[in-house]
GROMACS .gro file of C-alpha atoms in nm:
model
  428
    1MET     CA    1   9.898  21.860  12.816
    2HIS     CA    2   9.846  21.482  12.821
    3ALA     CA    3   9.508  21.502  12.647
    4GLN     CA    4   9.640  21.745  12.386
    5LEU     CA    5   9.929  21.519  12.280
    6GLU     CA    6   9.701  21.216  12.277
    7GLN     CA    7   9.459  21.397  12.049
    8LYS     CA    8   9.741  21.491  11.811
    9ILE     CA    9   9.854  21.128  11.797
   10LYS     CA   10   9.500  20.999  11.737
   11SER     CA   11   9.443  21.252  11.458
   12LYS     CA   12   9.797  21.191  11.324
   13SER     CA   13   9.864  21.563  11.333
   14ALA     CA   14  10.157  21.505  11.569
   15LYS     CA   15  10.491  21.574  11.403
   16ILE     CA   16  10.772  21.327  11.466
   17ALA     CA   17  11.148  21.386  11.457
   18VAL     CA   18  11.376  21.083  11.427
   19MET     CA   19  11.739  21.156  11.515
   20GLY     CA   20  11.968  20.921  11.322
   21LEU     CA   21  11.886  20.771  10.981
   22GLY     CA   22  12.070  20.443  11.020
   23TYR     CA   23  11.948  20.083  11.036
   24VAL     CA   24  11.708  20.173  11.320
   25GLY     CA   25  11.609  20.532  11.251
   26LEU     CA   26  11.532  20.518  10.880
   27PRO     CA   27  11.294  20.218  10.894
   28LEU     CA   28  11.119  20.377  11.193
   29ALA     CA   29  11.085  20.712  11.016
   30VAL     CA   30  10.947  20.538  10.708
   31GLU     CA   31  10.689  20.344  10.912
   32PHE     CA   32  10.557  20.657  11.084
   33ALA     CA   33  10.547  20.851  10.757
   34GLN     CA   34  10.370  20.563  10.584
   35CYS     CA   35  10.117  20.563  10.869
   36GLY     CA   36  10.023  20.926  10.802
   37PHE     CA   37  10.248  21.131  11.030
   38VAL     CA   38  10.478  21.409  10.911
   39VAL     CA   39  10.830  21.294  10.995
   40PHE     CA   40  11.159  21.483  11.009
   41GLY     CA   41  11.452  21.245  10.960
   42ILE     CA   42  11.751  21.426  11.111
   43ASP     CA   43  12.111  21.316  11.065
   44ASN     CA   44  12.455  21.480  11.099
   45ASP     CA   45  12.569  21.291  10.791
   46LYS     CA   46  12.471  21.519  10.504
   47ASP     CA   47  12.566  21.254  10.250
   48ARG     CA   48  12.317  21.014  10.411
   49VAL     CA   49  12.048  21.284  10.408
   50GLU     CA   50  12.110  21.348  10.038
   51LYS     CA   51  12.089  20.977   9.962
   52VAL     CA   52  11.743  20.962  10.119
   53LYS     CA   53  11.635  21.270   9.927
   54LYS     CA   54  11.765  21.133   9.596
   55GLY     CA   55  11.650  20.776   9.647
   56ILE     CA   56  11.995  20.620   9.667
   57PRO     CA   57  11.962  20.297   9.869
   58TYR     CA   58  12.190  20.221  10.163
   59ILE     CA   59  11.952  20.004  10.365
   60LEU     CA   60  11.822  19.712  10.161
   61ASP     CA   61  11.523  19.629  10.383
   62ILE     CA   62  11.325  19.932  10.263
   63PRO     CA   63  11.213  19.950   9.898
   64ILE     CA   64  11.355  20.272   9.760
   65GLU     CA   65  11.028  20.340   9.575
   66ARG     CA   66  10.857  20.354   9.913
   67ILE     CA   67  11.104  20.612  10.042
   68ASN     CA   68  11.081  20.821   9.723
   69LYS     CA   69  10.702  20.833   9.744
   70LEU     CA   70  10.710  20.952  10.105
   71VAL     CA   71  10.978  21.214  10.031
   72ARG     CA   72  10.783  21.347   9.732
   73ALA     CA   73  10.468  21.370   9.946
   74LYS     CA   74  10.669  21.555  10.215
   75ALA     CA   75  10.563  21.292  10.467
   76LEU     CA   76  10.931  21.205  10.516
   77ASN     CA   77  11.160  21.506  10.536
   78PRO     CA   78  11.533  21.421  10.560
   79THR     CA   79  11.742  21.707  10.695
   80SER     CA   80  12.052  21.803  10.893
   81ASN     CA   81  11.872  22.104  11.041
   82TYR     CA   82  11.820  22.044  11.413
   83SER     CA   83  11.590  22.345  11.447
   84LYS     CA   84  11.318  22.110  11.319
   85LEU     CA   85  11.317  21.960  11.670
   86SER     CA   86  11.121  22.264  11.788
   87GLU     CA   87  10.841  22.176  11.544
   88ALA     CA   88  10.815  21.816  11.663
   89ASP     CA   89  10.568  21.675  11.913
   90VAL     CA   90  10.767  21.352  11.941
   91ILE     CA   91  11.147  21.319  11.927
   92ILE     CA   92  11.300  20.973  11.886
   93ILE     CA   93  11.673  20.918  11.944
   94CYS     CA   94  11.828  20.644  11.726
   95VAL     CA   95  12.199  20.723  11.742
   96PRO     CA   96  12.494  20.481  11.772
   97THR     CA   97  12.631  20.363  12.106
   98PRO     CA   98  12.980  20.221  12.043
   99LEU     CA   99  13.243  20.114  12.295
  100LYS     CA  100  13.528  20.339  12.409
  101ARG     CA  101  13.757  20.052  12.482
  102LYS     CA  102  13.691  19.680  12.482
  103THR     CA  103  13.424  19.695  12.754
  104GLN     CA  104  13.354  20.062  12.831
  105PRO     CA  105  13.034  20.222  12.694
  106ASN     CA  106  13.050  20.537  12.485
  107ILE     CA  107  12.725  20.732  12.512
  108ASN     CA  108  12.863  21.056  12.366
  109TYR     CA  109  12.626  21.032  12.069
  110ILE     CA  110  12.331  21.007  12.307
  111LYS     CA  111  12.454  21.302  12.512
  112SER     CA  112  12.505  21.510  12.198
  113ALA     CA  113  12.154  21.428  12.073
  114VAL     CA  114  11.997  21.510  12.410
  115LYS     CA  115  12.180  21.845  12.427
  116LYS     CA  116  12.039  21.932  12.085
  117ILE     CA  117  11.691  21.838  12.210
  118LYS     CA  118  11.747  22.052  12.521
  119ALA     CA  119  11.795  22.358  12.298
  120HIS     CA  120  11.453  22.300  12.140
  121LEU     CA  121  11.257  22.131  12.420
  122LYS     CA  122  10.904  22.261  12.468
  123ARG     CA  123  10.599  22.172  12.673
  124GLY     CA  124  10.403  21.870  12.561
  125GLN     CA  125  10.681  21.685  12.379
  126LEU     CA  126  10.747  21.311  12.409
  127VAL     CA  127  11.117  21.216  12.401
  128VAL     CA  128  11.200  20.854  12.320
  129LEU     CA  129  11.545  20.699  12.357
  130GLU     CA  130  11.583  20.386  12.140
  131SER     CA  131  11.964  20.366  12.131
  132THR     CA  132  12.085  20.058  12.319
  133THR     CA  133  12.260  20.157  12.640
  134TYR     CA  134  12.334  20.056  12.998
  135PRO     CA  135  12.069  20.052  13.274
  136GLY     CA  136  12.033  20.398  13.422
  137THR     CA  137  12.115  20.606  13.114
  138THR     CA  138  11.764  20.747  13.074
  139ASP     CA  139  11.714  20.861  13.432
  140GLU     CA  140  12.079  20.932  13.524
  141VAL     CA  141  12.194  21.106  13.204
  142VAL     CA  142  11.907  21.204  12.974
  143LEU     CA  143  11.657  21.323  13.235
  144PRO     CA  144  11.890  21.569  13.416
  145ILE     CA  145  11.997  21.729  13.086
  146LEU     CA  146  11.638  21.784  12.977
  147GLU     CA  147  11.521  21.903  13.319
  148SER     CA  148  11.809  22.154  13.334
  149THR     CA  149  11.585  22.364  13.106
  150GLY     CA  150  11.349  22.417  13.398
  151LEU     CA  151  11.089  22.190  13.241
  152LYS     CA  152  10.992  21.883  13.444
  153CYS     CA  153  10.917  21.533  13.317
  154GLY     CA  154  10.556  21.441  13.385
  155ARG     CA  155  10.452  21.802  13.423
  156ASP     CA  156  10.597  21.957  13.105
  157PHE     CA  157  10.724  21.674  12.885
  158TYR     CA  158  10.736  21.294  12.863
  159LEU     CA  159  11.042  21.069  12.858
  160VAL     CA  160  11.073  20.694  12.791
  161PHE     CA  161  11.326  20.432  12.693
  162SER     CA  162  11.224  20.173  12.433
  163PRO     CA  163  11.497  19.946  12.294
  164GLU     CA  164  11.516  19.898  11.920
  165ARG     CA  165  11.455  19.542  11.808
  166ILE     CA  166  11.511  19.572  11.435
  167ASP     CA  167  11.678  19.272  11.271
  168PRO     CA  168  11.822  19.376  10.930
  169GLY     CA  169  11.742  19.125  10.658
  170ASN     CA  170  11.475  18.940  10.859
  171GLU     CA  171  11.172  18.915  10.630
  172LYS     CA  172  10.975  18.701  10.877
  173TYR     CA  173  10.984  18.966  11.148
  174PRO     CA  174  10.970  19.318  11.002
  175LEU     CA  175  10.954  19.618  11.233
  176ASN     CA  176  10.576  19.615  11.274
  177LYS     CA  177  10.567  19.247  11.375
  178ILE     CA  178  10.818  19.276  11.661
  179PRO     CA  179  10.660  19.367  11.999
  180LYS     CA  180  10.791  19.692  12.147
  181VAL     CA  181  10.904  19.717  12.509
  182VAL     CA  182  10.888  20.054  12.688
  183GLY     CA  183  10.965  20.194  13.030
  184GLY     CA  184  10.863  20.550  13.115
  185ILE     CA  185  10.996  20.796  13.370
  186THR     CA  186  10.626  20.839  13.450
  187LYS     CA  187  10.327  20.615  13.381
  188GLU     CA  188  10.181  20.884  13.154
  189SER     CA  189  10.501  20.885  12.949
  190ALA     CA  190  10.469  20.513  12.881
  191GLN     CA  191  10.098  20.543  12.799
  192VAL     CA  192  10.155  20.822  12.545
  193PHE     CA  193  10.433  20.615  12.386
  194LYS     CA  194  10.202  20.312  12.369
  195LEU     CA  195   9.930  20.514  12.197
  196LEU     CA  196  10.181  20.641  11.937
  197TYR     CA  197  10.366  20.317  11.863
  198GLU     CA  198  10.050  20.109  11.837
  199CYS     CA  199   9.991  20.307  11.518
  200ILE     CA  200  10.278  20.113  11.355
  201ILE     CA  201  10.348  19.810  11.578
  202GLU     CA  202  10.110  19.529  11.668
  203LYS     CA  203  10.200  19.503  12.036
  204VAL     CA  204  10.352  19.736  12.297
  205VAL     CA  205  10.468  19.594  12.632
  206ILE     CA  206  10.504  19.837  12.923
  207VAL     CA  207  10.760  19.755  13.194
  208SER     CA  208  10.807  19.926  13.531
  209SER     CA  209  11.086  20.169  13.446
  210PRO     CA  210  11.338  20.283  13.183
  211ARG     CA  211  11.605  20.080  13.367
  212ALA     CA  212  11.397  19.766  13.326
  213ALA     CA  213  11.353  19.838  12.953
  214GLU     CA  214  11.726  19.909  12.913
  215THR     CA  215  11.808  19.576  13.077
  216VAL     CA  216  11.556  19.386  12.863
  217LYS     CA  217  11.751  19.473  12.550
  218LEU     CA  218  12.082  19.376  12.708
  219LEU     CA  219  11.941  19.045  12.829
  220GLU     CA  220  11.813  18.962  12.480
  221ASN     CA  221  12.152  19.015  12.320
  222THR     CA  222  12.346  18.858  12.607
  223PHE     CA  223  12.134  18.546  12.563
  224ARG     CA  224  12.239  18.532  12.200
  225LEU     CA  225  12.604  18.613  12.269
  226VAL     CA  226  12.635  18.339  12.531
  227ASN     CA  227  12.461  18.074  12.324
  228ILE     CA  228  12.660  18.157  12.011
  229GLY     CA  229  12.975  18.142  12.221
  230LEU     CA  230  12.870  17.802  12.355
  231VAL     CA  231  12.801  17.655  12.013
  232ASN     CA  232  13.128  17.797  11.875
  233GLU     CA  233  13.309  17.619  12.156
  234ILE     CA  234  13.112  17.301  12.082
  235ALA     CA  235  13.216  17.331  11.716
  236MET     CA  236  13.582  17.346  11.813
  237MET     CA  237  13.530  17.057  12.052
  238CYS     CA  238  13.358  16.846  11.786
  239ARG     CA  239  13.646  16.915  11.549
  240LYS     CA  240  13.890  16.766  11.803
  241MET     CA  241  13.664  16.466  11.858
  242GLY     CA  242  13.604  16.396  11.490
  243LEU     CA  243  13.233  16.485  11.506
  244ASP     CA  244  13.015  16.692  11.272
  245VAL     CA  245  12.878  16.981  11.481
  246TRP     CA  246  12.609  17.056  11.221
  247GLU     CA  247  12.475  16.701  11.245
  248ILE     CA  248  12.476  16.727  11.624
  249ILE     CA  249  12.277  17.052  11.621
  250ASP     CA  250  12.024  16.922  11.368
  251ALA     CA  251  11.961  16.613  11.579
  252ALA     CA  252  11.939  16.811  11.905
  253LYS     CA  253  11.679  17.051  11.765
  254THR     CA  254  11.436  16.764  11.703
  255LYS     CA  255  11.365  16.781  12.077
  256PRO     CA  256  11.039  16.979  12.102
  257PHE     CA  257  11.128  17.143  12.434
  258GLY     CA  258  11.430  17.257  12.631
  259PHE     CA  259  11.655  17.327  12.333
  260MET     CA  260  11.692  17.619  12.094
  261PRO     CA  261  11.934  17.582  11.802
  262PHE     CA  262  12.221  17.826  11.763
  263TYR     CA  263  12.486  17.784  11.495
  264PRO     CA  264  12.862  17.833  11.486
  265GLY     CA  265  13.027  18.076  11.249
  266PRO     CA  266  13.340  18.279  11.175
  267GLY     CA  267  13.258  18.530  11.450
  268VAL     CA  268  12.984  18.762  11.571
  269GLY     CA  269  12.912  19.084  11.386
  270GLY     CA  270  12.656  19.360  11.363
  271HIS     CA  271  12.595  19.657  11.589
  272CYS     CA  272  12.430  19.471  11.877
  273ILE     CA  273  12.559  19.130  11.982
  274PRO     CA  274  12.935  19.202  11.998
  275LYS     CA  275  12.877  19.521  12.199
  276ASP     CA  276  12.550  19.532  12.394
  277PRO     CA  277  12.628  19.260  12.652
  278LEU     CA  278  12.946  19.446  12.741
  279TYR     CA  279  12.733  19.745  12.844
  280LEU     CA  280  12.568  19.516  13.096
  281TYR     CA  281  12.906  19.370  13.197
  282TRP     CA  282  13.042  19.723  13.258
  283LYS     CA  283  12.738  19.839  13.460
  284ALA     CA  284  12.740  19.521  13.670
  285LYS     CA  285  13.108  19.582  13.757
  286LEU     CA  286  13.013  19.926  13.892
  287HIS     CA  287  12.782  19.742  14.132
  288GLY     CA  288  13.057  19.503  14.237
  289PHE     CA  289  12.940  19.210  14.025
  290LYS     CA  290  13.153  19.040  13.762
  291SER     CA  291  12.957  18.859  13.491
  292ARG     CA  292  13.178  18.568  13.396
  293PHE     CA  293  12.943  18.433  13.129
  294ILE     CA  294  12.937  18.760  12.934
  295LYS     CA  295  13.316  18.803  12.940
  296LEU     CA  296  13.385  18.441  12.847
  297ALA     CA  297  13.136  18.438  12.560
  298SER     CA  298  13.263  18.773  12.430
  299ASP     CA  299  13.624  18.658  12.436
  300LEU     CA  300  13.539  18.326  12.272
  301ASN     CA  301  13.338  18.482  11.989
  302SER     CA  302  13.604  18.750  11.936
  303ALA     CA  303  13.860  18.473  11.883
  304MET     CA  304  13.665  18.298  11.605
  305PRO     CA  305  13.820  18.488  11.309
  306ALA     CA  306  14.166  18.384  11.433
  307TYR     CA  307  14.040  18.026  11.471
  308VAL     CA  308  13.911  18.032  11.112
  309VAL     CA  309  14.250  18.152  10.985
  310SER     CA  310  14.434  17.886  11.188
  311ARG     CA  311  14.204  17.619  11.044
  312LEU     CA  312  14.268  17.752  10.696
  313ASN     CA  313  14.641  17.734  10.760
  314ASP     CA  314  14.594  17.364  10.832
  315ILE     CA  315  14.429  17.324  10.491
  316ILE     CA  316  14.687  17.515  10.286
  317PRO     CA  317  15.003  17.714  10.366
  318LEU     CA  318  14.888  18.077  10.379
  319ARG     CA  319  15.206  18.253  10.266
  320GLY     CA  320  15.163  18.337   9.898
  321ALA     CA  321  14.828  18.155   9.875
  322ASN     CA  322  14.543  18.304   9.673
  323ILE     CA  323  14.241  18.323   9.903
  324LEU     CA  324  13.890  18.438   9.812
  325VAL     CA  325  13.670  18.546  10.104
  326MET     CA  326  13.305  18.518  10.000
  327GLY     CA  327  13.080  18.753  10.193
  328ALA     CA  328  13.215  19.068  10.357
  329ALA     CA  329  12.892  19.166  10.536
  330TYR     CA  330  12.843  19.047  10.892
  331LYS     CA  331  12.554  18.820  10.798
  332LYS     CA  332  12.341  18.688  10.515
  333ASP     CA  333  12.169  18.931  10.276
  334VAL     CA  334  12.254  19.258  10.453
  335LYS     CA  335  12.462  19.549  10.328
  336ASP     CA  336  12.621  19.595  10.668
  337LEU     CA  337  12.989  19.575  10.760
  338ARG     CA  338  12.961  19.665  11.129
  339LYS     CA  339  13.192  19.436  11.331
  340SER     CA  340  13.192  19.188  11.044
  341PRO     CA  341  13.418  18.891  11.122
  342ALA     CA  342  13.506  18.871  10.751
  343LEU     CA  343  13.698  19.198  10.783
  344GLU     CA  344  13.915  19.061  11.062
  345ILE     CA  345  13.969  18.739  10.866
  346ILE     CA  346  14.090  18.942  10.568
  347GLU     CA  347  14.330  19.142  10.786
  348LEU     CA  348  14.466  18.827  10.950
  349LEU     CA  349  14.517  18.663  10.612
  350LYS     CA  350  14.707  18.971  10.496
  351LYS     CA  351  14.929  18.952  10.804
  352ASN     CA  352  14.998  18.590  10.714
  353HIS     CA  353  15.116  18.709  10.368
  354ALA     CA  354  14.827  18.558  10.173
  355ASN     CA  355  14.699  18.718   9.851
  356VAL     CA  356  14.347  18.807   9.962
  357HIS     CA  357  14.046  18.878   9.741
  358TYR     CA  358  13.684  18.912   9.839
  359SER     CA  359  13.347  18.875   9.672
  360ASP     CA  360  13.023  19.026   9.799
  361PRO     CA  361  12.742  19.137   9.566
  362LEU     CA  362  12.631  19.396   9.824
  363ILE     CA  363  12.970  19.553   9.906
  364PRO     CA  364  13.160  19.709   9.611
  365TYR     CA  365  13.481  19.794   9.799
  366LEU     CA  366  13.650  19.761  10.138
  367LYS     CA  367  13.879  20.014  10.302
  368PHE     CA  368  14.118  19.909  10.579
  369PRO     CA  369  14.368  20.126  10.767
  370GLU     CA  370  14.660  19.995  10.561
  371PHE     CA  371  14.502  19.877  10.235
  372SER     CA  372  14.188  19.876  10.022
  373LEU     CA  373  14.019  19.605   9.817
  374LYS     CA  374  13.776  19.611   9.527
  375GLU     CA  375  13.511  19.343   9.502
  376THR     CA  376  13.606  19.050   9.282
  377THR     CA  377  13.339  18.921   9.045
  378ILE     CA  378  13.310  18.544   9.062
  379THR     CA  379  13.395  18.372   8.735
  380GLU     CA  380  13.515  18.026   8.642
  381ASP     CA  381  13.869  18.158   8.590
  382ILE     CA  382  13.874  18.348   8.920
  383LEU     CA  383  13.760  18.044   9.117
  384ALA     CA  384  14.010  17.822   8.942
  385SER     CA  385  14.292  18.062   9.028
  386MET     CA  386  14.217  18.052   9.403
  387ASP     CA  387  14.388  17.807   9.634
  388CYS     CA  388  14.090  17.825   9.868
  389VAL     CA  389  13.752  17.995   9.899
  390ILE     CA  390  13.621  18.089  10.245
  391ILE     CA  391  13.246  18.129  10.279
  392ALA     CA  392  13.214  18.393  10.552
  393ALA     CA  393  12.861  18.518  10.472
  394ASP     CA  394  12.607  18.309  10.283
  395HIS     CA  395  12.422  18.560  10.062
  396SER     CA  396  12.120  18.413   9.883
  397SER     CA  397  12.211  18.564   9.545
  398VAL     CA  398  12.532  18.358   9.510
  399ASP     CA  399  12.536  18.042   9.298
  400TYR     CA  400  12.712  17.806   9.537
  401ASN     CA  401  12.685  17.512   9.298
  402PHE     CA  402  12.890  17.714   9.050
  403VAL     CA  403  13.144  17.785   9.323
  404LEU     CA  404  13.166  17.417   9.415
  405LYS     CA  405  13.209  17.315   9.054
  406HIS     CA  406  13.504  17.546   8.982
  407ALA     CA  407  13.680  17.603   9.316
  408LYS     CA  408  13.978  17.392   9.418
  409LYS     CA  409  13.904  17.403   9.790
  410ILE     CA  410  13.623  17.551  10.001
  411PHE     CA  411  13.623  17.633  10.371
  412ASP     CA  412  13.254  17.653  10.459
  413THR     CA  413  13.196  17.840  10.786
  414ARG     CA  414  12.819  17.870  10.732
  415ASN     CA  415  12.721  17.512  10.639
  416ILE     CA  416  12.596  17.630  10.301
  417TYR     CA  417  12.686  17.288  10.161
  418LYS     CA  418  12.474  17.098  10.409
  419GLY     CA  419  12.429  16.740  10.290
  420VAL     CA  420  12.686  16.778  10.010
  421SER     CA  421  12.971  16.528  10.011
  422SER     CA  422  13.287  16.651   9.840
  423GLU     CA  423  13.658  16.633   9.909
  424LYS     CA  424  13.674  16.999   9.815
  425ILE     CA  425  13.471  17.104  10.119
  426GLU     CA  426  13.614  17.166  10.464
  427ARG     CA  427  13.355  17.263  10.729
  428LEU     CA  428  13.393  17.473  11.040
   0.00000   0.00000   0.00000
């Protein structure tokens, strides 16, 4: 069985099914298809499947021409038909893992995906879980479901956990340049994974177990959460002390060792950093350990949108004010609204009876529970009519000199006007 799957991988005759065509699954499916494998991209969202088929972009990192070419060649086959799992030699799970409450993991998407795999599991398949989750998910949840078929891992199929490390919008580190960590239920599982993923990724690092690999991902994002929380607190501290936090960071990062720069902002967004450390926090609590750093950093970062609004209220009275929020996405140059702090800022401004507008070249409209907004095109007249402009995400395509020239007041949460001296500019 082991030799047969290895031979299929080496000859690229192995068929791959990627479950979930989001920010992780679609780039992965494209890479394997580009490499010469036949790939089934499976997603419940039929609209998303149709967009891939028709070449309608929803993830900006992948050139749509590249996707169209692979679809036309039938190397990439988007579908909502889960029976395709029975044709696959490799099944990769890339589904969301949200939170049920503030700190409780929700792995229902993983369970649903694994149950679908169970219905089509056959001898010789490799199953890969890439969805970020708490330590123990692979061996405590996924493995028992799959082995309830009567097939046994190591004897009949292979199972590994390998955390996704995709960073949307990062041109320096595309998928193939980021080392891949993997932990297998068996050593053979990890070795088969390594053979496959080395077809598209430069380096694969094997760790001792799926639990170790699951914790690696959570450590990476906890490191970022804690350090962003620290620098956000430093920013607030510097404000009280009359210091420029951006100057402090720039000077500190001249030290060639012992310091890594992190930057303050209006809050933490995206699918990973606001959520993943809380998976670790939750699991640690089950073992009788309370992680104070994770909880403190999470609470501090979650409070940043409210801090931004309170600072803005110090600049101008919010009631009846015309406010333009520039950048709705959670970070620079991505078409991604997941956990975006800009959305919370907009809602808080609305609650404070401000007239809120937003501008984002990547996001044409926003829908909230109680209201909707259409994107406002930046013009000289629009900027002149605003009492204040908040820069929440610093997209590269925006002409910030034009904004500075015509805006009355700017609250810069991203330091886009670094080195610019103007009475119009208020910095975080």
